[in-house]
Coordinates of C-alpha atoms in Angstrom, one line a residue:
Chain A
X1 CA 22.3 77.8 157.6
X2 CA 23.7 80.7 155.9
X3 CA 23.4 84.0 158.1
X4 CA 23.3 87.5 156.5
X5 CA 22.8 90.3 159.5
X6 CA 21.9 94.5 158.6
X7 CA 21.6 96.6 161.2
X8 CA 20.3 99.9 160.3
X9 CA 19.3 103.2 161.3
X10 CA 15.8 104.2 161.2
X11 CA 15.7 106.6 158.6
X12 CA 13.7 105.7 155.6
X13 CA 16.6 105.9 153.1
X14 CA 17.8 102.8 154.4
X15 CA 14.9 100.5 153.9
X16 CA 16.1 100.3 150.4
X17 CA 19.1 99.3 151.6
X18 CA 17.5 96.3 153.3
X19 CA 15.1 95.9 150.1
X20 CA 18.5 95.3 147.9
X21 CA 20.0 93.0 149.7
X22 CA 17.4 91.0 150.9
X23 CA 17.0 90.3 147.1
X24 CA 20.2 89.6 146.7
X25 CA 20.6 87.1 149.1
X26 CA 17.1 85.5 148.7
X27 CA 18.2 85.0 145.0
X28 CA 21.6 83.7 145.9
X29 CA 19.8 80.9 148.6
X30 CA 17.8 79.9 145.1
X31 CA 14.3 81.4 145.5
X32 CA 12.5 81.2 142.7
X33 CA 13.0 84.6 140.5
X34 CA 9.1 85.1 140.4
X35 CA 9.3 84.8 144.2
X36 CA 11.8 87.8 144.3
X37 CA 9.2 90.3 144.1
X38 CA 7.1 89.6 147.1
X39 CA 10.3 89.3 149.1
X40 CA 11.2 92.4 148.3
X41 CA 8.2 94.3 148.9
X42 CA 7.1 91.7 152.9
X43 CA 10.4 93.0 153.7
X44 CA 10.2 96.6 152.7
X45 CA 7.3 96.5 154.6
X46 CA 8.4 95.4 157.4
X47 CA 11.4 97.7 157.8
X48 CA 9.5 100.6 156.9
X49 CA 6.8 99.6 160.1
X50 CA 9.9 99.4 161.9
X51 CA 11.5 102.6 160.7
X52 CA 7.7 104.4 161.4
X53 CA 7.6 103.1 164.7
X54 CA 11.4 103.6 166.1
X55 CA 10.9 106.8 164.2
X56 CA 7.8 107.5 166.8
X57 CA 9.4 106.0 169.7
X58 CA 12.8 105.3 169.4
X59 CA 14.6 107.2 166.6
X60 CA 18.6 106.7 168.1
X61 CA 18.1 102.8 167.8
X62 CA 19.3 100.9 165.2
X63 CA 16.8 97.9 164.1
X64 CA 18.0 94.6 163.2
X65 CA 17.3 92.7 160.3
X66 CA 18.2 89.1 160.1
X67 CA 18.5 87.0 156.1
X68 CA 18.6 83.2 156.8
X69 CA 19.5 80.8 153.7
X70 CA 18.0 77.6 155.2
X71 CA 19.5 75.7 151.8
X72 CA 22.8 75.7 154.2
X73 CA 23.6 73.5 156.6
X74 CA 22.7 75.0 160.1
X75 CA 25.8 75.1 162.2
X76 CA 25.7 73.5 165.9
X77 CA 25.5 75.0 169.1
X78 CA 23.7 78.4 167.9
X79 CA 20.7 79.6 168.8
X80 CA 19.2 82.2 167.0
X81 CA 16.3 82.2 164.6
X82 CA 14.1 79.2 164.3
X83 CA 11.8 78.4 161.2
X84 CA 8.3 77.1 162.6
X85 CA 8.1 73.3 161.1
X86 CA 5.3 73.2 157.6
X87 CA 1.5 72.4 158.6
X88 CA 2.1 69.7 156.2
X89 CA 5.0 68.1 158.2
X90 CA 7.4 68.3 155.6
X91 CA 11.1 69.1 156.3
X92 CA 11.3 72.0 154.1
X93 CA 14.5 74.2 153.2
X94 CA 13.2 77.8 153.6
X95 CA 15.0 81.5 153.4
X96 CA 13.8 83.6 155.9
X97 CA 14.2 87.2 157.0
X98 CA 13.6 88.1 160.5
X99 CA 13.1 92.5 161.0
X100 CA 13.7 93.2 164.9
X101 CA 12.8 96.6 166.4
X102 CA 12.6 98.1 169.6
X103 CA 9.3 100.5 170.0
X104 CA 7.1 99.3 172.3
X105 CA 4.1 97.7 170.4
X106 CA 1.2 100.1 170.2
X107 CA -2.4 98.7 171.3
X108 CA -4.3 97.2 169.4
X109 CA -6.8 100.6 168.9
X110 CA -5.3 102.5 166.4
X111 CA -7.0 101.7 163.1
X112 CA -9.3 98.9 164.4
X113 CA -13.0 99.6 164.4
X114 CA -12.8 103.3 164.3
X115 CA -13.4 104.9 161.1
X116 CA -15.0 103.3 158.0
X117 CA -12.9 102.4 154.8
X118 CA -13.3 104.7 152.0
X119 CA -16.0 103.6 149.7
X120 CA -16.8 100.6 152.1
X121 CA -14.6 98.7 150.0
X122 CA -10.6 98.4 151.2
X123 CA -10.3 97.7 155.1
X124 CA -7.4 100.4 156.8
X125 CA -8.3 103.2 154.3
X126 CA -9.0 106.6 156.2
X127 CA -11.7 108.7 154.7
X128 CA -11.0 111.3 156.4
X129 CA -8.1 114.2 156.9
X130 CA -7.3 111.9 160.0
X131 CA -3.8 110.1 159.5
X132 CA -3.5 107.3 162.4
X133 CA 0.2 107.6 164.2
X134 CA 2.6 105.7 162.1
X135 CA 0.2 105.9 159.1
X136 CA 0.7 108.2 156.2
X137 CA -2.1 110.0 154.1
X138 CA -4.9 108.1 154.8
X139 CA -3.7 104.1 155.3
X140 CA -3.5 102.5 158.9
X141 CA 0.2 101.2 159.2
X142 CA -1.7 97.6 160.0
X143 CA -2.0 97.5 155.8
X144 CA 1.7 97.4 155.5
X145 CA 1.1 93.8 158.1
X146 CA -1.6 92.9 155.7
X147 CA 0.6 93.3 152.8
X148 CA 3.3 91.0 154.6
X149 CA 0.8 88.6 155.5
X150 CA -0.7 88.3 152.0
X151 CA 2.9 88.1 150.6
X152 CA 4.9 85.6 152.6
X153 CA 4.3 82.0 152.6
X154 CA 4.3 81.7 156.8
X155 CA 4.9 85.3 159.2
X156 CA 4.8 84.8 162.2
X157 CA 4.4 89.0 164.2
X158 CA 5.5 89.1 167.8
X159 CA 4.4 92.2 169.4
X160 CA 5.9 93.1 173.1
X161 CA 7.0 95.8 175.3
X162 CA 10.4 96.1 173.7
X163 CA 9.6 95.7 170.4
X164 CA 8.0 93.9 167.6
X165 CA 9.8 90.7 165.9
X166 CA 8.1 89.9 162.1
X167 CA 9.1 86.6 161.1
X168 CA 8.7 85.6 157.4
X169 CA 10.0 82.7 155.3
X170 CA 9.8 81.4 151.9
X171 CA 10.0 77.9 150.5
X172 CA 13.5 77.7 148.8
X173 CA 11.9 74.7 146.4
X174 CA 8.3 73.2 146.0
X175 CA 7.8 69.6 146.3
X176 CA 7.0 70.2 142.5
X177 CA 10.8 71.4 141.7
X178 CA 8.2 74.8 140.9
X179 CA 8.9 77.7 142.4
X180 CA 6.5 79.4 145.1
X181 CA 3.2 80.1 144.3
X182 CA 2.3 83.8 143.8
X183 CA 0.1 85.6 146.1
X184 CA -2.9 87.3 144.3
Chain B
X1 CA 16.7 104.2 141.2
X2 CA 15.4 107.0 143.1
X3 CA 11.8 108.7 142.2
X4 CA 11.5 110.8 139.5
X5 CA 8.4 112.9 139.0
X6 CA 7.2 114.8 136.0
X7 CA 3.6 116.2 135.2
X8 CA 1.3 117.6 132.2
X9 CA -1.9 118.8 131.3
X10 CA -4.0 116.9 128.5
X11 CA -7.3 118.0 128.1
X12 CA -9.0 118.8 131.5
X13 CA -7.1 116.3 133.1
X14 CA -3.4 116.4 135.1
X15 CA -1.4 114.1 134.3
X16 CA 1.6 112.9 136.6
X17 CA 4.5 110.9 135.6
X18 CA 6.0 109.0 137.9
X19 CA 9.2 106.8 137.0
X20 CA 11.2 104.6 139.7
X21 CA 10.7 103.4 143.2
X22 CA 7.7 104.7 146.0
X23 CA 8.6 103.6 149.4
X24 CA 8.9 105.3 152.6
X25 CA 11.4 107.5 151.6
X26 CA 10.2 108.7 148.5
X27 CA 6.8 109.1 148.7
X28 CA 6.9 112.2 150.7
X29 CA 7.8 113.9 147.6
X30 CA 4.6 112.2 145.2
X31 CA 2.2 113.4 148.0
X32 CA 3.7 117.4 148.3
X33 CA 2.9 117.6 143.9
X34 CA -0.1 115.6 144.6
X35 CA -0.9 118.4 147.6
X36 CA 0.5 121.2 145.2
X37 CA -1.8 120.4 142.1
X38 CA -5.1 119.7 143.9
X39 CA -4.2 123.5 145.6
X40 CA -3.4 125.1 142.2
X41 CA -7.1 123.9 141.0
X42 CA -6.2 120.3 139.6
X43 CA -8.8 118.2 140.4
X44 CA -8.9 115.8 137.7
X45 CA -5.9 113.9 138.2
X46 CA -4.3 110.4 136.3
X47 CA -0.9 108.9 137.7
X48 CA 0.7 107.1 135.3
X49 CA 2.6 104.3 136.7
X50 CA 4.1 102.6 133.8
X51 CA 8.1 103.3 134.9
X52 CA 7.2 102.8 138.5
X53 CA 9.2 100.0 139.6
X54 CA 8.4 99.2 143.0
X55 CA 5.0 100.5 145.1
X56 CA 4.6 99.8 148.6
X57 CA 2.1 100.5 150.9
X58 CA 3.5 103.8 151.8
X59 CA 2.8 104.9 148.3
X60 CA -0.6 103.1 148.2
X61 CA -1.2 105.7 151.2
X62 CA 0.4 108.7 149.2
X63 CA -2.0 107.8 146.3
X64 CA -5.2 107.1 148.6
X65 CA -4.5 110.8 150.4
X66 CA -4.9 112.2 147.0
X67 CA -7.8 110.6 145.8
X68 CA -9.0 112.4 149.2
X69 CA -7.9 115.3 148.5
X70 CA -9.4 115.7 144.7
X71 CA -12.8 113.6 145.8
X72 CA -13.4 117.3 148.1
X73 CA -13.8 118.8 145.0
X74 CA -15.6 116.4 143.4
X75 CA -12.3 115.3 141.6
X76 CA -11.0 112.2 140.3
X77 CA -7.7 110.8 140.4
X78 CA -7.2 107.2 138.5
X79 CA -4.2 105.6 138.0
X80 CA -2.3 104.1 134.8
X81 CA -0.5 100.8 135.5
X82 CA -0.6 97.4 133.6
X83 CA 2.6 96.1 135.3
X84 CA 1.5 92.7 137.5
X85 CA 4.0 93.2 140.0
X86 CA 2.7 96.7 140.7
X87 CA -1.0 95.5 140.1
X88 CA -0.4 92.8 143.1
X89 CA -0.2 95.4 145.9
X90 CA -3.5 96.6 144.8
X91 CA -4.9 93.7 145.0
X92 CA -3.9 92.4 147.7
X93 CA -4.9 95.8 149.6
X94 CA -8.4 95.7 148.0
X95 CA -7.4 99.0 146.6
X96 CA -8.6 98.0 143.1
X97 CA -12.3 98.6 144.1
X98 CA -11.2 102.2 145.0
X99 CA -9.1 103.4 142.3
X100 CA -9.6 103.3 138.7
X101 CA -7.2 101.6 136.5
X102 CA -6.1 102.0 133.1
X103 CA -4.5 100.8 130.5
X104 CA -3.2 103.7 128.9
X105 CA -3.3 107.8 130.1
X106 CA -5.8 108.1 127.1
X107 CA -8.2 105.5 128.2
X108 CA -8.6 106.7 131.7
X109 CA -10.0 110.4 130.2
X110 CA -12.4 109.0 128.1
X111 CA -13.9 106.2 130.9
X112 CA -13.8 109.6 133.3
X113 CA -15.1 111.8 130.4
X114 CA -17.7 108.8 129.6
X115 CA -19.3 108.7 133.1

């Protein structure tokens, strides 16, 4: 296992920061270059929930963001980050970027139930001048989760008291030799 | 690269030009012209998306709060954008059924100019 740590302040700038180089090192573990993409944008995503919310709650502390190159031998006696084993049982090499922060997680009220989407079409769209907290202009922050669920091939979101931990890995190759499958 | 924002009148219609990347840190700036245009009267609006080179769901909410804003005044705002990798997010959002999008800036005046 090949470890790549960035700890940043929660200012907005920097979540291109993370963006870059969690390209960079995604395509240096060997992800497939059509894969590149939706890396880029789950983990975007993430660090810019994490950036709302420490922005909300916590600005002064730094969140964490972890790039794991699975293709690499994982070295003994470390704990750290563990990849959940396929549904399928396979024994598959996976990169995966874990984004730490440290706001409490909200309830789960905000943008649930509440108001209807616009048009009746897109769920987490605000009709109204309401913006939820942490939401800009009209979209409940949960469509930034959506957008890292649809895009990464397992997440796994662990909201607590001190913080929320998004989980989200890749396949480095297919059982094909293909690379991953596009979402959408 | 950064965001870079430009905008034009053709025919009835505003057309914004936006080139680069909408995240969390840029998109502030795409919703104040969208805010500024729909207050100077603009209610008829097309972003062009062709030189955007990353969207996220930041700017999906930029983009949806001015299709708000214009749909007060019984305004449109569609969007330009054939590039898949931009086209995905919308997708994946369900935003597709909500905005219309075009092939081409001229295209979207006439489907709008049609209806």
């Amino acid at each position: 296992m090949a470890l790549v740590q960035l700890t940043i302040s929660a200012l907005p700038a920097h979540v291109r920061t993370a963006r870059l180089m969690a390209t960079a090192v995604a395509r240096r573990a060997g992800i497939a270059e059509s894969a590149l993409d939706e890396i880029r944008l789950a983990v975007g995503e993430a660090c810019s929930r994490a950036v709302e919310a420490h922005r909300a709650h916590c600005p002064g502390r730094p969140i964490e963001i972890e790039l794991i190159d699975g293709s690499e031998a994982r070295p003994p006696g470390r704990g750290g980050p563990t990849i959940p084993a396929p549904a399928n049982g396979r024994a598959a090499k996976r990169f995966e970027v874990v984004v730490s922060d440290r706001a409490p997680a909200k309830e789960p009220d905000a943008g649930r139930g509440a108001p209807a989407p616009l048009d009746g079409t897109a769920n987490g769209v605000y009709p109204g001048e309401h913006t939820p907290p942490g939401g800009v202009s009209g979209l409940s922050p949960d469509v930034g989760l959506a957008v890292i669920i649809g895009l990464a091939d397992e997440v796994s979101i662990e909201p607590a008291e001190d913080g929320t931990v998004v989980r989200m890995s890749w396949p480095l190759t297919s059982p094909d030799g293909q690379g991953p499958q596009l979402v959408g | 690269m950064d965001l870079k924002l430009d905008h034009y009148t053709k025919d009835d219609t505003e057309i914004v030009v936006v080139e680069g990347e909408i995240d969390v840190y840029t998109a502030p700036r795409l919703r104040e012209l969208l805010i500024d245009l729909v207050n100077k009267g603009n209610f008829h609006l097309v972003v062009n998306m062709e030189k955007v080179e990353f969207l996220d769901s930041t700017g999906l909410g930029v983009l949806v709060g001015g299709l708000k804003r214009v749909r007060a005044h019984d305004g449109t705002l569609d969007l330009v954008c054939t590039q898949e990798r931009i086209l995905k997010i919308f997708r994946i959002t369900g935003l597709t059924k909500v905005f219309g999008i075009h092939e081409s800036v001229q295209e979207a005046i006439d489907k709008r100019a049609a209806k």
